[in-house]
């Protein structure tokens, strides 16, 4: 155990208010552990002083490493980039706001030593979050499980430990808009969970407002399910059949208004067509992203790594495959 290296990946976006507390807490934690640790902070284009605070800590402690994006590419790609830079025998992904408590990591490591390649944190309670966010998160996981082709565990986020072999397989996936927790389920391996109490943010505000939550949900569903396309076909047929039947009935009974029927049918049909086009567009957009073959992210700078590890982790999917 003493010779094992554990990498901790922490995506960062405008965490100035709480990042120092996170650094202090993690450094205090690793000083009490038998394993060796590296803390890899991935800055996702922060506009505040987050990077400056991390750099100040990095200059004083060789456990800390920093990967800087050239701009904001998104939380899921920040996780992906962090995984690229890890060297640990196992890798832990956690948020940089201490909502994922470091005290849970030893439980994950214990499960890892028991032979599990992936150990995810399953949330029993979520402090500091609105009723709306808790409800929408609950509904998303259950809807995703019904729609998707994978059996992603309920009430889990990105807080998890992965064995080096699992990380290597995960990095072979080159989706432009990755849904990491879905990908981790998809690659398989022996997986289990540990229960934990998700804490309230110590400072700052959530980096997942409603708009980003919706995007994450759409990315997740369109990555792992074709059922929305089937629903489009179903809902395209039903209103047309219903419209023809209703129109025939009204004509037969002579109890109709041409204007009211026309407007109602038109609006209803247009609404369904718009919905159908929107769902199809989500899938076509993912295809376009893959065809463009742009780099998924661009790293502008790294600090704290060995020179041989620098500048090799922001290639396009084609370059990686070659």
Coordinates of C-alpha atoms in Angstrom, one line a residue:
X1 CA 0.0 0.0 0.0
X2 CA 2.8 2.4 0.8
X3 CA 4.2 2.1 -2.7
X4 CA 0.8 2.7 -4.4
X5 CA 0.2 6.1 -6.0
X6 CA -3.3 7.5 -5.9
X7 CA -4.1 10.4 -8.4
X8 CA -6.9 12.8 -7.5
X9 CA -8.4 14.7 -10.4
X10 CA -10.2 18.0 -9.6
X11 CA -11.9 20.1 -12.3
X12 CA -11.9 23.8 -11.4
X13 CA -14.0 26.6 -12.7
X14 CA -14.1 29.9 -10.8
X15 CA -13.6 28.4 -7.4
X16 CA -11.6 31.3 -5.9
X17 CA -13.9 31.5 -2.8
X18 CA -13.2 27.9 -1.7
X19 CA -10.2 26.5 -3.5
X20 CA -7.7 27.3 -0.8
X21 CA -9.8 25.4 1.8
X22 CA -10.0 22.5 -0.7
X23 CA -6.2 22.5 -1.1
X24 CA -5.6 22.7 2.7
X25 CA -8.1 19.9 3.4
X26 CA -6.7 17.5 0.8
X27 CA -3.1 18.2 1.8
X28 CA -4.0 17.5 5.4
X29 CA -5.8 14.3 4.3
X30 CA -2.9 12.9 2.3
X31 CA -0.4 13.5 5.1
X32 CA -2.3 11.0 7.2
X33 CA -2.5 8.3 4.5
X34 CA -0.1 5.4 3.8
X35 CA -0.4 5.7 0.0
X36 CA 1.4 8.3 -2.1
X37 CA -0.8 11.0 -3.7
X38 CA -0.8 13.5 -6.5
X39 CA -3.4 16.2 -6.8
X40 CA -4.2 17.2 -10.4
X41 CA -6.2 20.4 -10.7
X42 CA -7.6 21.1 -14.2
X43 CA -8.6 24.7 -14.7
X44 CA -11.5 25.0 -17.1
X45 CA -10.9 28.6 -18.2
X46 CA -11.5 30.3 -14.8
X47 CA -11.8 34.1 -14.9
X48 CA -11.1 34.6 -11.2
X49 CA -8.0 34.0 -9.0
X50 CA -8.4 30.2 -8.8
X51 CA -5.3 29.5 -10.9
X52 CA -3.2 32.0 -8.9
X53 CA -4.1 30.3 -5.7
X54 CA -3.3 26.8 -7.0
X55 CA 0.0 28.0 -8.4
X56 CA 0.9 29.5 -5.0
X57 CA 0.2 26.2 -3.4
X58 CA 2.0 24.3 -6.1
X59 CA 5.2 26.2 -5.5
X60 CA 5.2 25.0 -1.9
X61 CA 4.1 21.4 -2.3
X62 CA 5.2 18.9 -5.0
X63 CA 1.9 16.8 -4.5
X64 CA 0.1 19.5 -6.5
X65 CA 0.0 19.7 -10.3
X66 CA -1.9 22.0 -12.6
X67 CA -3.4 21.7 -16.1
X68 CA -4.7 24.9 -17.7
X69 CA -7.2 24.9 -20.6
X70 CA -6.9 27.7 -23.1
X71 CA -10.6 28.5 -22.5
X72 CA -13.7 27.0 -20.9
X73 CA -14.3 23.6 -22.5
X74 CA -16.7 22.1 -19.9
X75 CA -16.6 20.0 -16.7
X76 CA -16.7 16.6 -18.4
X77 CA -13.8 17.4 -20.7
X78 CA -11.9 18.8 -17.7
X79 CA -12.3 15.4 -16.0
X80 CA -11.2 13.7 -19.2
X81 CA -8.1 15.9 -19.5
X82 CA -7.2 15.2 -15.9
X83 CA -7.3 11.5 -16.4
X84 CA -4.9 11.9 -19.3
X85 CA -2.3 13.3 -17.0
X86 CA -2.6 10.8 -14.1
X87 CA 0.1 8.3 -13.3
X88 CA -1.6 6.7 -10.3
X89 CA -2.3 3.0 -9.8
X90 CA -5.8 4.2 -9.1
X91 CA -7.5 7.6 -9.9
X92 CA -10.1 9.4 -7.9
X93 CA -12.3 12.0 -9.5
X94 CA -13.9 14.6 -7.2
X95 CA -15.3 18.1 -7.3
X96 CA -13.1 21.0 -6.1
X97 CA -15.7 22.4 -3.7
X98 CA -15.4 19.7 -0.9
X99 CA -19.0 18.5 -1.5
X100 CA -17.3 15.2 -2.1
X101 CA -15.6 14.5 1.2
X102 CA -12.0 13.1 1.2
X103 CA -12.9 10.9 4.1
X104 CA -14.7 8.6 1.7
X105 CA -11.6 7.9 -0.4
X106 CA -10.2 5.3 2.1
X107 CA -13.5 3.4 1.8
X108 CA -13.1 3.4 -2.0
X109 CA -9.5 2.2 -1.7
X110 CA -10.6 -0.6 0.6
X111 CA -13.1 -1.8 -2.1
X112 CA -10.4 -1.5 -4.7
X113 CA -8.1 -3.7 -2.7
X114 CA -10.9 -6.2 -2.5
X115 CA -10.8 -6.5 -6.3
X116 CA -13.2 -3.9 -7.6
X117 CA -11.8 -1.9 -10.6
X118 CA -14.4 0.9 -10.2
X119 CA -15.8 2.2 -7.0
X120 CA -18.4 5.1 -7.2
X121 CA -19.8 7.2 -4.5
X122 CA -23.6 6.8 -4.1
X123 CA -25.2 9.8 -2.5
X124 CA -27.5 9.1 0.5
X125 CA -28.2 12.8 1.1
X126 CA -27.5 16.1 -0.7
X127 CA -27.1 19.2 1.5
X128 CA -27.3 22.7 0.4
X129 CA -29.2 22.0 -2.8
X130 CA -32.6 23.3 -3.7
X131 CA -35.7 21.0 -3.8
X132 CA -35.9 21.7 -7.5
X133 CA -32.3 20.6 -8.2
X134 CA -32.8 17.4 -6.1
X135 CA -36.0 16.6 -7.9
X136 CA -34.7 17.2 -11.4
X137 CA -31.5 15.1 -10.6
X138 CA -33.6 12.3 -9.3
X139 CA -35.9 12.3 -12.3
X140 CA -32.9 12.5 -14.7
X141 CA -31.2 9.4 -13.3
X142 CA -34.4 7.4 -13.4
X143 CA -35.4 8.6 -16.9
X144 CA -31.8 7.8 -18.1
X145 CA -32.0 4.3 -16.7
X146 CA -35.3 3.7 -18.6
X147 CA -34.0 5.0 -21.9
X148 CA -30.3 4.1 -22.0
X149 CA -28.7 0.9 -23.1
X150 CA -26.5 0.8 -20.0
X151 CA -27.5 0.4 -16.4
X152 CA -25.9 3.5 -14.8
X153 CA -26.3 3.4 -11.0
X154 CA -28.9 5.8 -9.6
X155 CA -27.9 8.9 -7.6
X156 CA -24.2 8.9 -8.5
X157 CA -22.1 11.7 -9.9
X158 CA -18.5 11.7 -11.0
X159 CA -17.1 11.1 -7.6
X160 CA -15.4 7.7 -8.0
X161 CA -12.2 5.7 -7.9
X162 CA -11.0 3.9 -11.0
X163 CA -8.2 1.3 -11.4
X164 CA -5.5 2.1 -13.8
X165 CA -6.8 -0.5 -16.3
X166 CA -10.2 1.1 -16.2
X167 CA -8.7 4.6 -16.8
X168 CA -6.8 3.3 -19.8
X169 CA -9.9 1.9 -21.4
X170 CA -11.9 5.0 -20.7
X171 CA -9.3 7.1 -22.4
X172 CA -9.7 5.1 -25.6
X173 CA -13.2 6.7 -26.0
X174 CA -13.0 9.9 -28.0
X175 CA -16.5 11.4 -27.8
X176 CA -16.5 15.2 -28.4
X177 CA -19.1 15.7 -25.6
X178 CA -18.4 12.9 -23.2
X179 CA -20.8 11.9 -20.5
X180 CA -18.1 10.5 -18.2
X181 CA -20.3 8.7 -15.6
X182 CA -22.1 7.0 -18.5
X183 CA -18.8 6.0 -20.2
X184 CA -17.5 4.6 -16.9
X185 CA -20.6 2.3 -16.7
X186 CA -20.2 1.4 -20.4
X187 CA -16.6 0.1 -20.2
X188 CA -17.7 -2.5 -17.6
X189 CA -15.2 -4.0 -15.2
X190 CA -16.1 -5.1 -11.6
X191 CA -17.9 -2.1 -10.1
X192 CA -19.4 -1.4 -6.7
X193 CA -20.4 1.6 -4.6
X194 CA -19.8 3.2 -1.2
X195 CA -22.5 5.3 0.4
X196 CA -21.7 8.9 1.4
X197 CA -23.3 12.1 2.6
X198 CA -22.8 14.8 -0.1
X199 CA -21.9 18.0 1.8
X200 CA -22.9 21.6 1.2
X201 CA -20.5 23.8 -0.7
X202 CA -18.1 25.6 1.6
X203 CA -18.1 28.7 -0.5
X204 CA -19.0 30.0 -3.9
X205 CA -22.0 28.9 -6.1
X206 CA -22.8 25.9 -8.2
X207 CA -21.2 25.6 -11.6
X208 CA -24.1 23.5 -12.8
X209 CA -27.0 26.0 -13.4
X210 CA -30.2 24.7 -15.1
X211 CA -28.8 25.3 -18.6
X212 CA -25.7 23.2 -18.0
X213 CA -27.8 20.5 -16.2
X214 CA -30.1 20.3 -19.3
X215 CA -27.0 20.0 -21.6
X216 CA -25.5 17.3 -19.5
X217 CA -28.8 15.4 -19.6
X218 CA -29.1 15.8 -23.3
X219 CA -25.5 14.7 -23.9
X220 CA -26.0 11.7 -21.6
X221 CA -29.2 10.5 -23.2
X222 CA -28.1 11.0 -26.8
X223 CA -24.8 9.3 -26.1
X224 CA -26.4 6.1 -24.8
X225 CA -29.9 5.8 -26.1
X226 CA -31.8 5.8 -29.5
X227 CA -35.2 5.6 -27.8
X228 CA -35.9 9.3 -28.3
X229 CA -35.7 8.7 -32.0
X230 CA -38.2 6.0 -31.7
X231 CA -40.5 8.3 -29.7
X232 CA -40.3 10.8 -32.6
X233 CA -41.6 8.2 -35.0
X234 CA -44.4 7.3 -32.6
X235 CA -45.5 10.8 -31.9
X236 CA -45.3 11.7 -35.5
X237 CA -47.8 9.0 -36.5
X238 CA -50.3 9.3 -33.6
X239 CA -51.3 13.0 -34.0
X240 CA -51.8 12.5 -37.7
X241 CA -54.0 9.4 -37.2
X242 CA -55.9 11.2 -34.4
X243 CA -56.3 14.3 -36.6
X244 CA -57.7 12.3 -39.5
X245 CA -60.1 10.3 -37.2
X246 CA -61.3 13.5 -35.4
X247 CA -61.8 15.4 -38.6
X248 CA -63.8 12.5 -40.1
X249 CA -65.9 12.4 -37.0
X250 CA -66.7 16.1 -37.0
X251 CA -67.5 16.0 -40.7
X252 CA -69.8 13.0 -40.3
X253 CA -71.7 14.7 -37.4
X254 CA -71.7 18.1 -39.0
X255 CA -70.6 19.7 -35.7
X256 CA -67.4 21.6 -36.5
X257 CA -65.9 25.0 -37.3
X258 CA -63.4 24.9 -40.1
X259 CA -61.4 27.8 -38.5
X260 CA -61.1 26.2 -35.1
X261 CA -60.3 22.8 -36.4
X262 CA -57.6 24.2 -38.8
X263 CA -55.9 26.3 -36.2
X264 CA -55.9 23.5 -33.6
X265 CA -54.6 20.9 -36.0
X266 CA -51.9 23.3 -37.4
X267 CA -50.6 24.3 -34.0
X268 CA -50.6 20.8 -32.6
X269 CA -48.8 19.4 -35.7
X270 CA -46.3 22.2 -35.8
X271 CA -45.5 21.7 -32.1
X272 CA -44.8 18.0 -32.6
X273 CA -42.7 18.7 -35.7
X274 CA -40.6 21.2 -33.8
X275 CA -40.1 18.7 -31.0
X276 CA -39.2 16.0 -33.5
X277 CA -36.7 18.2 -35.4
X278 CA -35.1 19.2 -32.1
X279 CA -34.5 15.6 -31.0
X280 CA -33.1 14.7 -34.4
X281 CA -31.0 17.8 -34.3
X282 CA -29.4 16.7 -31.1
X283 CA -28.2 13.5 -32.6
X284 CA -27.1 15.2 -35.9
X285 CA -25.2 17.7 -33.9
X286 CA -23.2 15.0 -32.2
X287 CA -22.4 13.5 -35.6
X288 CA -21.2 16.9 -36.8
X289 CA -18.9 17.3 -33.8
X290 CA -17.3 14.0 -34.6
X291 CA -16.9 14.6 -38.3
X292 CA -15.3 18.0 -37.7
X293 CA -12.6 16.1 -35.7
X294 CA -11.4 19.2 -33.8
X295 CA -9.4 18.6 -30.7
X296 CA -11.8 18.1 -27.7
X297 CA -9.8 20.6 -25.6
X298 CA -6.6 22.6 -25.8
X299 CA -4.2 22.7 -22.9
X300 CA -2.4 26.1 -22.7
X301 CA 0.0 25.3 -19.9
X302 CA 0.9 22.6 -17.3
X303 CA 2.9 22.9 -14.1
X304 CA 4.2 20.4 -11.7
X305 CA 4.6 17.5 -14.2
X306 CA 7.8 15.9 -15.5
X307 CA 8.9 17.5 -18.8
X308 CA 8.2 14.3 -20.8
X309 CA 4.5 14.5 -19.8
X310 CA 3.9 18.0 -21.1
X311 CA 2.1 18.9 -24.3
X312 CA 0.9 15.5 -25.4
X313 CA -2.7 15.4 -24.2
X314 CA -4.7 17.7 -26.5
X315 CA -4.5 15.9 -29.8
X316 CA -7.5 15.2 -32.0
X317 CA -9.1 11.8 -32.1
X318 CA -7.4 11.1 -35.5
X319 CA -4.0 11.9 -34.2
X320 CA -4.4 9.8 -31.1
X321 CA -5.6 6.8 -33.1
X322 CA -2.6 7.1 -35.4

